CSV table of C-alpha atoms and ligand atoms in Angstrom, one decimal:
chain,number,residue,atom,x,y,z
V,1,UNK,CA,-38.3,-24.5,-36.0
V,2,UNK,CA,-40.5,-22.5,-33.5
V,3,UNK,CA,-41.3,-19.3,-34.3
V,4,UNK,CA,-42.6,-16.7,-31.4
V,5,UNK,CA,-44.6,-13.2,-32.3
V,6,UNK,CA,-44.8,-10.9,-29.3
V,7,UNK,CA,-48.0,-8.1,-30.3
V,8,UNK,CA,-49.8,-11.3,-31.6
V,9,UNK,CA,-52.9,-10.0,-30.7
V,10,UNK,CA,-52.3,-6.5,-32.7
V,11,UNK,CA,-53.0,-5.1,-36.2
V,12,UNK,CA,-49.5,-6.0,-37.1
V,13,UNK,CA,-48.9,-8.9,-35.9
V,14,UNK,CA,-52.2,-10.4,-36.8
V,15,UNK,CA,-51.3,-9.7,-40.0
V,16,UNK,CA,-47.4,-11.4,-39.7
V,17,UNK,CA,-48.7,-14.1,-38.4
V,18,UNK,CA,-51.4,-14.5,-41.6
V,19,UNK,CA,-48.0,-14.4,-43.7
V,20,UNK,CA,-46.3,-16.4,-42.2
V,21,UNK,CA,-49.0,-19.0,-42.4
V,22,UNK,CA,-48.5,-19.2,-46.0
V,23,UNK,CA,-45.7,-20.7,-45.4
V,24,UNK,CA,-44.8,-22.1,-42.0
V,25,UNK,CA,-47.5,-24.3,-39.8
V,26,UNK,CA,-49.5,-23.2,-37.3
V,27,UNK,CA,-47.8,-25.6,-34.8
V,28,UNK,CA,-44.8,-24.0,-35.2
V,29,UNK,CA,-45.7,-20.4,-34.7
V,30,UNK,CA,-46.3,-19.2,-30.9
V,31,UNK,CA,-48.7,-16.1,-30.3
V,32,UNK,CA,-47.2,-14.4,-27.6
V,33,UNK,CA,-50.5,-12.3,-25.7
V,34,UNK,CA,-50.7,-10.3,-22.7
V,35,UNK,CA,-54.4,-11.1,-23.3
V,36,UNK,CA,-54.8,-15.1,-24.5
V,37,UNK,CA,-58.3,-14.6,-24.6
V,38,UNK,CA,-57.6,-12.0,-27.6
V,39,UNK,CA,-56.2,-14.7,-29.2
V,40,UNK,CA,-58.9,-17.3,-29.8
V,41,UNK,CA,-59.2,-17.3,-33.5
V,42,UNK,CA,-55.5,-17.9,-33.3
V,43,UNK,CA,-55.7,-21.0,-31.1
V,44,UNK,CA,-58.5,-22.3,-33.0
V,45,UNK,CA,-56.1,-22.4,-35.8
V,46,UNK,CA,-53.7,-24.9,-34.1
V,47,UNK,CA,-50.7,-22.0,-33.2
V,48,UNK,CA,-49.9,-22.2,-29.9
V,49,UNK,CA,-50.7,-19.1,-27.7
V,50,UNK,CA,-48.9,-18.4,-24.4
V,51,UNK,CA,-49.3,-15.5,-21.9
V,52,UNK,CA,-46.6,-12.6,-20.9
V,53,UNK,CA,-46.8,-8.6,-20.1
V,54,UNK,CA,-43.9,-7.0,-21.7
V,55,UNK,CA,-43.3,-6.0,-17.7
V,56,UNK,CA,-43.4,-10.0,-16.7
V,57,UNK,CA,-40.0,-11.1,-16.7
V,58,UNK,CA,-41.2,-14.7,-15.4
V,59,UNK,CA,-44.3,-14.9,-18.1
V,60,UNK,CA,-41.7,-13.9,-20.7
V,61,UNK,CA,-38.7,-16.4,-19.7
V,62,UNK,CA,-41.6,-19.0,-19.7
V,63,UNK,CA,-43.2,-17.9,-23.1
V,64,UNK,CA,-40.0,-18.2,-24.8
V,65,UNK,CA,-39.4,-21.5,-24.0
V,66,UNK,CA,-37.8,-23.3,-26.9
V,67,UNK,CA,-38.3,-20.2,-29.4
V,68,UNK,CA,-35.4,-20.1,-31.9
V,69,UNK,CA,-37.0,-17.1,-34.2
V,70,UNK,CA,-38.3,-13.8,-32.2
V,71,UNK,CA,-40.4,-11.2,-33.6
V,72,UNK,CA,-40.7,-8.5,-30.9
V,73,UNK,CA,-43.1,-5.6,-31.8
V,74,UNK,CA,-42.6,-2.9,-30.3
V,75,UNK,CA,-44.9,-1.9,-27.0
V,76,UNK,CA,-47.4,0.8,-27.5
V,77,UNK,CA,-47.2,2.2,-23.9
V,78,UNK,CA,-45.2,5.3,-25.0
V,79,UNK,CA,-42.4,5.5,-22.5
V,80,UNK,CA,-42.3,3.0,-21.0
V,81,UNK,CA,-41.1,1.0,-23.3
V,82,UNK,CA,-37.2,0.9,-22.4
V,83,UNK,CA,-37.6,-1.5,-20.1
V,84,UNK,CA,-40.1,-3.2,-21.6
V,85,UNK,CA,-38.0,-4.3,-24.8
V,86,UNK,CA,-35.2,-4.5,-22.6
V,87,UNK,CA,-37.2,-7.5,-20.2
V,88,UNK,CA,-38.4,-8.9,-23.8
V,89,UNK,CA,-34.5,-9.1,-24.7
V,90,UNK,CA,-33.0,-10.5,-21.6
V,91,UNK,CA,-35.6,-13.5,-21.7
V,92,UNK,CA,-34.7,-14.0,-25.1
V,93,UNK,CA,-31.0,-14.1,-24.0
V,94,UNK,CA,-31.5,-16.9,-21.5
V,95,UNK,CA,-33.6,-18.9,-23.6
V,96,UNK,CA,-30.9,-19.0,-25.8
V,97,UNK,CA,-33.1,-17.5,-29.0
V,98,UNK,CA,-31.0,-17.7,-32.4
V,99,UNK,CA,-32.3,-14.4,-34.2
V,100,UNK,CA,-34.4,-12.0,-33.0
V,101,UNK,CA,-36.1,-8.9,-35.5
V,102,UNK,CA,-37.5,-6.0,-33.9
V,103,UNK,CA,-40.0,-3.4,-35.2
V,104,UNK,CA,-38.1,-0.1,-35.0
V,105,UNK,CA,-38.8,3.3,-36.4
V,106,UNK,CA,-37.5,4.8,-39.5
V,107,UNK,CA,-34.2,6.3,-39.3
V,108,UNK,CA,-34.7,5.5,-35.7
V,109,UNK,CA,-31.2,6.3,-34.9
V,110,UNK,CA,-31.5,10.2,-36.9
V,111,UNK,CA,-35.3,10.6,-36.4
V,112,UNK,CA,-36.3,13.9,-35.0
V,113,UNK,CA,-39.5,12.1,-33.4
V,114,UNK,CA,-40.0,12.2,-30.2
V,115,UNK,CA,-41.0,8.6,-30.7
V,116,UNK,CA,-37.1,7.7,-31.4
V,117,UNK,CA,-35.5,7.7,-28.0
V,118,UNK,CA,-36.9,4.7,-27.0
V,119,UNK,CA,-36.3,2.7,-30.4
V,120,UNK,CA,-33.2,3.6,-30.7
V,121,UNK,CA,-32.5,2.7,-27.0
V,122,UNK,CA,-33.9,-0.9,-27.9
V,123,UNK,CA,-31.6,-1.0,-31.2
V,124,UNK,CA,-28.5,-0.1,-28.6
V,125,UNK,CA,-29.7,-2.9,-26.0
V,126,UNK,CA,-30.5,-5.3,-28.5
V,127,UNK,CA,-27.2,-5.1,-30.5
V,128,UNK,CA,-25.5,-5.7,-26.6
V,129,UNK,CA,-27.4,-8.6,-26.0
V,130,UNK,CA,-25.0,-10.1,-28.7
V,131,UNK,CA,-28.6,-11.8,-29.8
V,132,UNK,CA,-28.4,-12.3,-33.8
V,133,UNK,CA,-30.6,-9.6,-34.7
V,134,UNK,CA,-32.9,-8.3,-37.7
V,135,UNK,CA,-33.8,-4.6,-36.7
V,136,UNK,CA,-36.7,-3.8,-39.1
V,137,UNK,CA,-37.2,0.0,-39.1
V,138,UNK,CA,-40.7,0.4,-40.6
V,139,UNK,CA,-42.0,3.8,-41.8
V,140,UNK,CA,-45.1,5.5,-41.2
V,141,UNK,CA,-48.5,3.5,-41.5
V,142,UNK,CA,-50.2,4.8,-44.6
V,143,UNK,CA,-53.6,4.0,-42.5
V,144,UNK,CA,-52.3,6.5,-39.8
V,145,UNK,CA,-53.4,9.3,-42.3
V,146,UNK,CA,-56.6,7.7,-42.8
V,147,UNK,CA,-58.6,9.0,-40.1
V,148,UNK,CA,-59.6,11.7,-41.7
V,149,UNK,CA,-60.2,10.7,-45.3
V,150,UNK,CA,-64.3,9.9,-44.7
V,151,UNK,CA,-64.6,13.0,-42.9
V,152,UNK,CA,-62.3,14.6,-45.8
V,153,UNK,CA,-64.8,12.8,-48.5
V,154,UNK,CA,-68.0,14.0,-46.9
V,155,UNK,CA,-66.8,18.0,-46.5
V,156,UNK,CA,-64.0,18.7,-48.8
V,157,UNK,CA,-61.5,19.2,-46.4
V,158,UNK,CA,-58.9,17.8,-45.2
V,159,UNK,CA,-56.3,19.3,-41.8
V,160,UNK,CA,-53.0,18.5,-41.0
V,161,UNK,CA,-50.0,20.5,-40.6
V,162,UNK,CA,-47.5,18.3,-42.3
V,163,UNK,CA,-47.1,21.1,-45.1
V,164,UNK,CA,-45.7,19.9,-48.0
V,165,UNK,CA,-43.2,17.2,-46.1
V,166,UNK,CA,-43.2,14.1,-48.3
V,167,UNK,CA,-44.4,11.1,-46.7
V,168,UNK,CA,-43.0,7.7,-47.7
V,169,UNK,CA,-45.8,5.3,-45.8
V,170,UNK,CA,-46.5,2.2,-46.3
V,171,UNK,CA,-49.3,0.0,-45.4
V,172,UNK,CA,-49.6,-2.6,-42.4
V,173,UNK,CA,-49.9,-5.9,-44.6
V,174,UNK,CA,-46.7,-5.0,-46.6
V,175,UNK,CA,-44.4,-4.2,-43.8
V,176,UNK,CA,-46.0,-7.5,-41.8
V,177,UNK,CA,-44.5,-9.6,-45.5
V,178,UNK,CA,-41.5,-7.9,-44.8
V,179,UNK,CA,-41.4,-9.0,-41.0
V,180,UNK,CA,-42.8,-12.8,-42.2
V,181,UNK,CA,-40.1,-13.2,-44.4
V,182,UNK,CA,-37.8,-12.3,-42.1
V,183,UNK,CA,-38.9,-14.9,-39.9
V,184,UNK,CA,-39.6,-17.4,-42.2
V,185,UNK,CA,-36.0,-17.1,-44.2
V,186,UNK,CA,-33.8,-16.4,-40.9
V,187,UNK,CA,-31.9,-13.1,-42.6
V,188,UNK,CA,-30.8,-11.1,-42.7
V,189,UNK,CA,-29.0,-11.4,-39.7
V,190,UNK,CA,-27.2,-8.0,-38.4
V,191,UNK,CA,-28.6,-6.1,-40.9
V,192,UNK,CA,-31.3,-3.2,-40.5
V,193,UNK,CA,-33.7,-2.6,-42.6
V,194,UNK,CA,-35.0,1.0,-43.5
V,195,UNK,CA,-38.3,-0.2,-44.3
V,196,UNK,CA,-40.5,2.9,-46.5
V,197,UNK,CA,-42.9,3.0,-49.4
V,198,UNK,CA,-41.7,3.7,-52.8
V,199,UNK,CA,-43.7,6.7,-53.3
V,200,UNK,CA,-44.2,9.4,-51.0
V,201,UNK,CA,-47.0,11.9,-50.9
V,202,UNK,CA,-47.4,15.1,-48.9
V,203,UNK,CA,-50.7,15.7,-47.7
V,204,UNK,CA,-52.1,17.8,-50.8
V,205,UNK,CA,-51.8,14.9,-52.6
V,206,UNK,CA,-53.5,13.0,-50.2
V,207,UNK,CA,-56.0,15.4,-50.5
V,208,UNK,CA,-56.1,15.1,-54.0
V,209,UNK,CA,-56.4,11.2,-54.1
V,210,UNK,CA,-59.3,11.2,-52.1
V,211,UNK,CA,-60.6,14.1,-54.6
V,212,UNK,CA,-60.5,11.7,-57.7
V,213,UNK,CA,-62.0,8.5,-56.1
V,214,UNK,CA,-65.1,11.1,-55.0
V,215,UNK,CA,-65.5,12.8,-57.8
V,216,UNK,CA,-65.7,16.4,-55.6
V,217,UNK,CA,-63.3,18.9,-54.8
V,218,UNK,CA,-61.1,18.0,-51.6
V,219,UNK,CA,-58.7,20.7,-50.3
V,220,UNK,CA,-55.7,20.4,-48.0
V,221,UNK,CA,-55.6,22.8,-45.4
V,222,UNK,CA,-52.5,23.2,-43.4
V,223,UNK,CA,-53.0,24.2,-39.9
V,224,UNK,CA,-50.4,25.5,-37.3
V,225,UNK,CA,-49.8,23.2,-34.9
V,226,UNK,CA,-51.6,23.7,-32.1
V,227,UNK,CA,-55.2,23.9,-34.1
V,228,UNK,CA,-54.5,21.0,-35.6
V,229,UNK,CA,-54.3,19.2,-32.5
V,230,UNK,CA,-57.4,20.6,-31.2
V,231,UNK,CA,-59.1,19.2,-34.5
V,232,UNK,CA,-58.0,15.3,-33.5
V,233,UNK,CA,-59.3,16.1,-30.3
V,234,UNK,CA,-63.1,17.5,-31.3
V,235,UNK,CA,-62.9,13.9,-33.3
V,236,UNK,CA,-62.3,12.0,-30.2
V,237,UNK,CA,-58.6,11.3,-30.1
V,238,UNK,CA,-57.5,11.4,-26.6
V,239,UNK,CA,-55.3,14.6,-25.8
V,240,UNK,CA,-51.8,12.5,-25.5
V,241,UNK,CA,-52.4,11.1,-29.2
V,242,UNK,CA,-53.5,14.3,-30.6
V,243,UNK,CA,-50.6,16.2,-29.5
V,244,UNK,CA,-48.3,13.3,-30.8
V,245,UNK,CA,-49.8,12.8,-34.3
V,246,UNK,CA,-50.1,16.8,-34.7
V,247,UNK,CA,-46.4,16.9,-33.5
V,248,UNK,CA,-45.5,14.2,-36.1
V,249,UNK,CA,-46.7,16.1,-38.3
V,250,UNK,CA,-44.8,18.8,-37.9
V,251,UNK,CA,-41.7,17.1,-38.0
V,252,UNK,CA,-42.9,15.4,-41.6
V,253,UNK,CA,-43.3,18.9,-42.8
V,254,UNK,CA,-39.4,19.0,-42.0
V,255,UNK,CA,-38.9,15.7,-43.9
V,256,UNK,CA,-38.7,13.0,-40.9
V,257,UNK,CA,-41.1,10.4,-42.4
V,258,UNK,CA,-39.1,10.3,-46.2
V,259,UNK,CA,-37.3,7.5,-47.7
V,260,UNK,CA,-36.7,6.9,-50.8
V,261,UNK,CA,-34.5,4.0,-50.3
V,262,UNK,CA,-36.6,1.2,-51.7
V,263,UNK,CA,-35.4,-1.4,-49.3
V,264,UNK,CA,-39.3,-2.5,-48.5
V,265,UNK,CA,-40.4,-3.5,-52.0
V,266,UNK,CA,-37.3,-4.7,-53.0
V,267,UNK,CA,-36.9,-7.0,-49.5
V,268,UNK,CA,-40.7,-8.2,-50.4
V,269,UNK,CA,-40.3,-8.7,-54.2
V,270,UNK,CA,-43.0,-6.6,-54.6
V,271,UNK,CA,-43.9,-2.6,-55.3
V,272,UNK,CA,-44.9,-1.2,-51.9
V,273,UNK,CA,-49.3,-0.6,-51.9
V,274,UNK,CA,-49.6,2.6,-53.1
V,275,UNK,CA,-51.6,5.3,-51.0
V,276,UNK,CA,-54.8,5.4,-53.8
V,277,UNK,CA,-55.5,1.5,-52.8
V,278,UNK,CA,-55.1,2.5,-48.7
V,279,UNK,CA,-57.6,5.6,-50.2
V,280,UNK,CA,-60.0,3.3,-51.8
V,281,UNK,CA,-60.3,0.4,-48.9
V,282,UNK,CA,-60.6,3.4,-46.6
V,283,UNK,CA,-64.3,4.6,-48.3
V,284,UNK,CA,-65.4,1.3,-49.0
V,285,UNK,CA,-64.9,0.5,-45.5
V,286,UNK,CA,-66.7,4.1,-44.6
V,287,UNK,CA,-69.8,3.6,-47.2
P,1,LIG,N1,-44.9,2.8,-38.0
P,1,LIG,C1,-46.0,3.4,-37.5
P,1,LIG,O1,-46.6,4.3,-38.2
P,1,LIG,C2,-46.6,3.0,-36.2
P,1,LIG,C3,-47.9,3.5,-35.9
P,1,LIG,C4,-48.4,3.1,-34.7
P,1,LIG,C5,-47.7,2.2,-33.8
P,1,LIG,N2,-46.5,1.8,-34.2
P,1,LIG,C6,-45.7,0.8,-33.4
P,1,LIG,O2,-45.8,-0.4,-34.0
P,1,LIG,C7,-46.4,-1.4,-33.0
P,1,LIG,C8,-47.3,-2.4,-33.7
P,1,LIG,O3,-48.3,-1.6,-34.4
P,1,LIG,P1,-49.8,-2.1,-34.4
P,1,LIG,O4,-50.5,-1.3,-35.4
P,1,LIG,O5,-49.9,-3.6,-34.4
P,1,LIG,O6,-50.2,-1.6,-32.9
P,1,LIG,P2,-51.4,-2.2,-32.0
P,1,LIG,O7,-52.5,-2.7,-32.8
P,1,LIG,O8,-51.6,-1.1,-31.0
P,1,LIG,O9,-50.7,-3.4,-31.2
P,1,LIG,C9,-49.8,-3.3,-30.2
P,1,LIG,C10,-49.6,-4.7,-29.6
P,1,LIG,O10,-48.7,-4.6,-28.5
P,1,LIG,C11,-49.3,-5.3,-27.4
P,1,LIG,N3,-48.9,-4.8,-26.1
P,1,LIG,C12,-49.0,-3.5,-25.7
P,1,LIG,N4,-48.5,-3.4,-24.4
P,1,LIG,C13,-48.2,-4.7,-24.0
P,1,LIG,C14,-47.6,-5.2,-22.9
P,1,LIG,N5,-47.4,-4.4,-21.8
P,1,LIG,N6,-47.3,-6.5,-22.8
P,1,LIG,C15,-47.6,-7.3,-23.9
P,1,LIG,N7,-48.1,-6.8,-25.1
P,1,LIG,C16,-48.4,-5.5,-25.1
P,1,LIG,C17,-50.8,-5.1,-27.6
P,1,LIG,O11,-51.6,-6.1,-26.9
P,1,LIG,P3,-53.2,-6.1,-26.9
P,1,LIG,O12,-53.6,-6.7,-28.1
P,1,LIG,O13,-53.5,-6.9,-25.7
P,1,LIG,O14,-53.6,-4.7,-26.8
P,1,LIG,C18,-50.9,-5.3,-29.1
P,1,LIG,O15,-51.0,-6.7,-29.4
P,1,LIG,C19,-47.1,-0.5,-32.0
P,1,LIG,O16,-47.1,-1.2,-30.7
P,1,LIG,C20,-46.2,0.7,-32.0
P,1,LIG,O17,-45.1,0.5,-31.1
P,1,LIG,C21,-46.0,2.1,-35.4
C-alpha cells in the first residue's frame, strides 16, 4: 500500500504525515515536494520523497507513480488554484489512484468566503474524475487567530472585526488525525466530511481566555473592517493577507466559520483541542 501526501513539506501535512507514522511505515508513505530539499528530515526517516509543482503535469504523472491512496492539500497560491488541483486530479486519474481525499473548506459548497470558489470547483472536478474520493472540508485553524494573542497578552487588547460570529476552529494536529485516518483506513469513500471543533468561540471569548491564562484584563475590540486590516498590516502581514483575514472576519461575524456538527471529534474518537490549550502553547511559545 503506497500512500502519497502532496503539501508534504507544510504545516499540515507535516503533521499527517507524523500520524500516519503511527501507524503505517515510512517506506510506504511518499512526500510529495515542490521543494525536496524541504524535505530532508523526511527522507532521513526512510519515506520516500519525489518532486512536482502543482503546475507540472509531467512531475506530477511521474510522482504518482504506483500511488493507490492520495492526500491532495490544497495549494496556497490563492487563485490559481483551479488548475492546479485540476493537474493534481488528472495525474491521479491516469495513474490509476484508488481513493483520493482532498482538504476543502467548510461548507465549501454554501461558504460565503471568497476562499470557496476555488474549493468547491475542485470538489466539482474531483467528483467528475470518477476518482473514489474523501473530500475533507476542514474548518478554520484555531492558530489562524493566534497572531495576535502575544501582542493581546502584553497590552490588553485584542482587534478583529469578527463581532460576536461564533467560530468553530480547530487545531492543525487534529484535523491532520482526521486526514491520517483517512488514509490509513481507506473510507470513507464518497463521503464529505464537514470537519469543525466542538466548541466555538467568538472573539470576546478569545479575548477572555487569554485574560485568565495572564492574569490581566484583555478586551476585545471590534473594528470595522477596513481598520482592522490596516492593524494586520502595521504587524507586517502583507496587504493581500490582511485584506483576506479582515474580510474573513467579517463574514464569521455573519456566521460562515460555525459548525456544530461534531463530525471531527467523533471521525477522530477524540474531543476536538479546545481553544484554551491553542491559547496556552501560544504564550509558552511567546515567553
Ligand atoms: N482551514 C484553514 O483555516 C486554512 C488556513 C490556511 C490555509 N489553509 C489551506 O490549507 C492548506 C494547508 O494548510 P497549511 O497550514 O499546511 O499551509 P502551508 O503551511 O502554507 O502549506 C502549503 C503547502 O502547499 C505547498 N504548495 C504551495 N504551492 C505549491 C505548488 N505550486 N506546488 C506544490 N506544492 C505547493 C507548499 O509547499 P512549500 O512547503 O514548498 O511552500 C506547502 O507544502 C493551505 O495550502 C491552504 O490551502 C487552510
Amino acid at each position: 500500500m503506497k500512500i502519497a501526501i502532496t503539501g508534504s513539506t507544510g504545516q499540515l501535512g507535516q503533521l499527517v504525515i507524523e500520524q500516519l507514522l503511527k501507524s503505517v511505515p515510512a517506506n510506504q508513505l511518499i512526500a510529495i515536494a515542490r521543494n525536496p530539499a524541504k524535505a530532508c528530515k523526511l527522507a532521513a526517516r526512510g519515506i520516500n520523497v519525489r518532486q512536482a509543482n502543482y503546475d507540472d503535469p509531467v512531475a506530477l504523472h511521474n510522482a504518482l507513480e504506483g500511488v493507490e491512496r492520495l492526500l491532495l492539500i490544497a495549494s496556497n497560491e490563492l487563485g490559481r488554484r483551479i488548475t492546479q488541483h485540476a493537474n493534481v486530479i488528472n495525474s491521479a486519474k491516469k495513474q490509476g489512484i484508488r481513493l483520493l481525499a482532498y482538504t476543502s473548506l467548510l461548507h465549501a459548497d454554501t461558504s460565503p468566503l471568497s476562499l470557496a470558489v476555488e474549493y468547491a470547483r475542485t470538489e466539482s472536478d474531483l467528483k467528475a474524475s470518477g476518482i473514489p474520493f474523501v473530500i475533507l472540508r476542514n474548518g478554520w485553524y484555531t492558530e489562524n487567530h493566534m497572531a495576535g494573542v502575544p501582542a493581546a497578552a502584553a497590552t490588553g487588547m485584542l482587534y478583529g472585526c469578527a463581532g460576536n460570529g461564533r467560530i468553530a476552529s480547530a487545531p492543525r494536529i487534529d484535523l491532520a488525525e482526521a486526514a491520517a485516518k483517512v488514509l490509513a483506513s481507506g473510507g470513507p469513500a464518497g463521503q464529505t466530511l464537514e470537519l469543525a471543533g466542538d466548541t466555538a468561540h467568538t472573539l470576546a471569548e478569545l479575548a477572555a481566555e487569554i485574560a485568565r491564562q495572564c492574569g490581566r484584563d484583555v478586551v476585545y475590540k471590534n473594528l470595522p473592517e477596513p481598520e482592522y486590516r490596516e492593524i494586520l498590516m502595521a504587524a507586517g502581514f502583507p496587504e493581500p493577507i490582511a485584506s483576506g483575514f479582515a474580510n474573513w472576519d467579517t463574514e464569521a461575524s455573519r456566521g460562515a466559520l460555525f459548525d456544530d456538527g461534531h463530525q471531527l471529534s467523533k471521525w477522530i474518537g477524540r474531543p476536538t483541542t479546545p481553544l484554551s490549550e491553542i491559547v496556552r502553547q501560544t504564550l509558552a511559545q511567546a515567553r
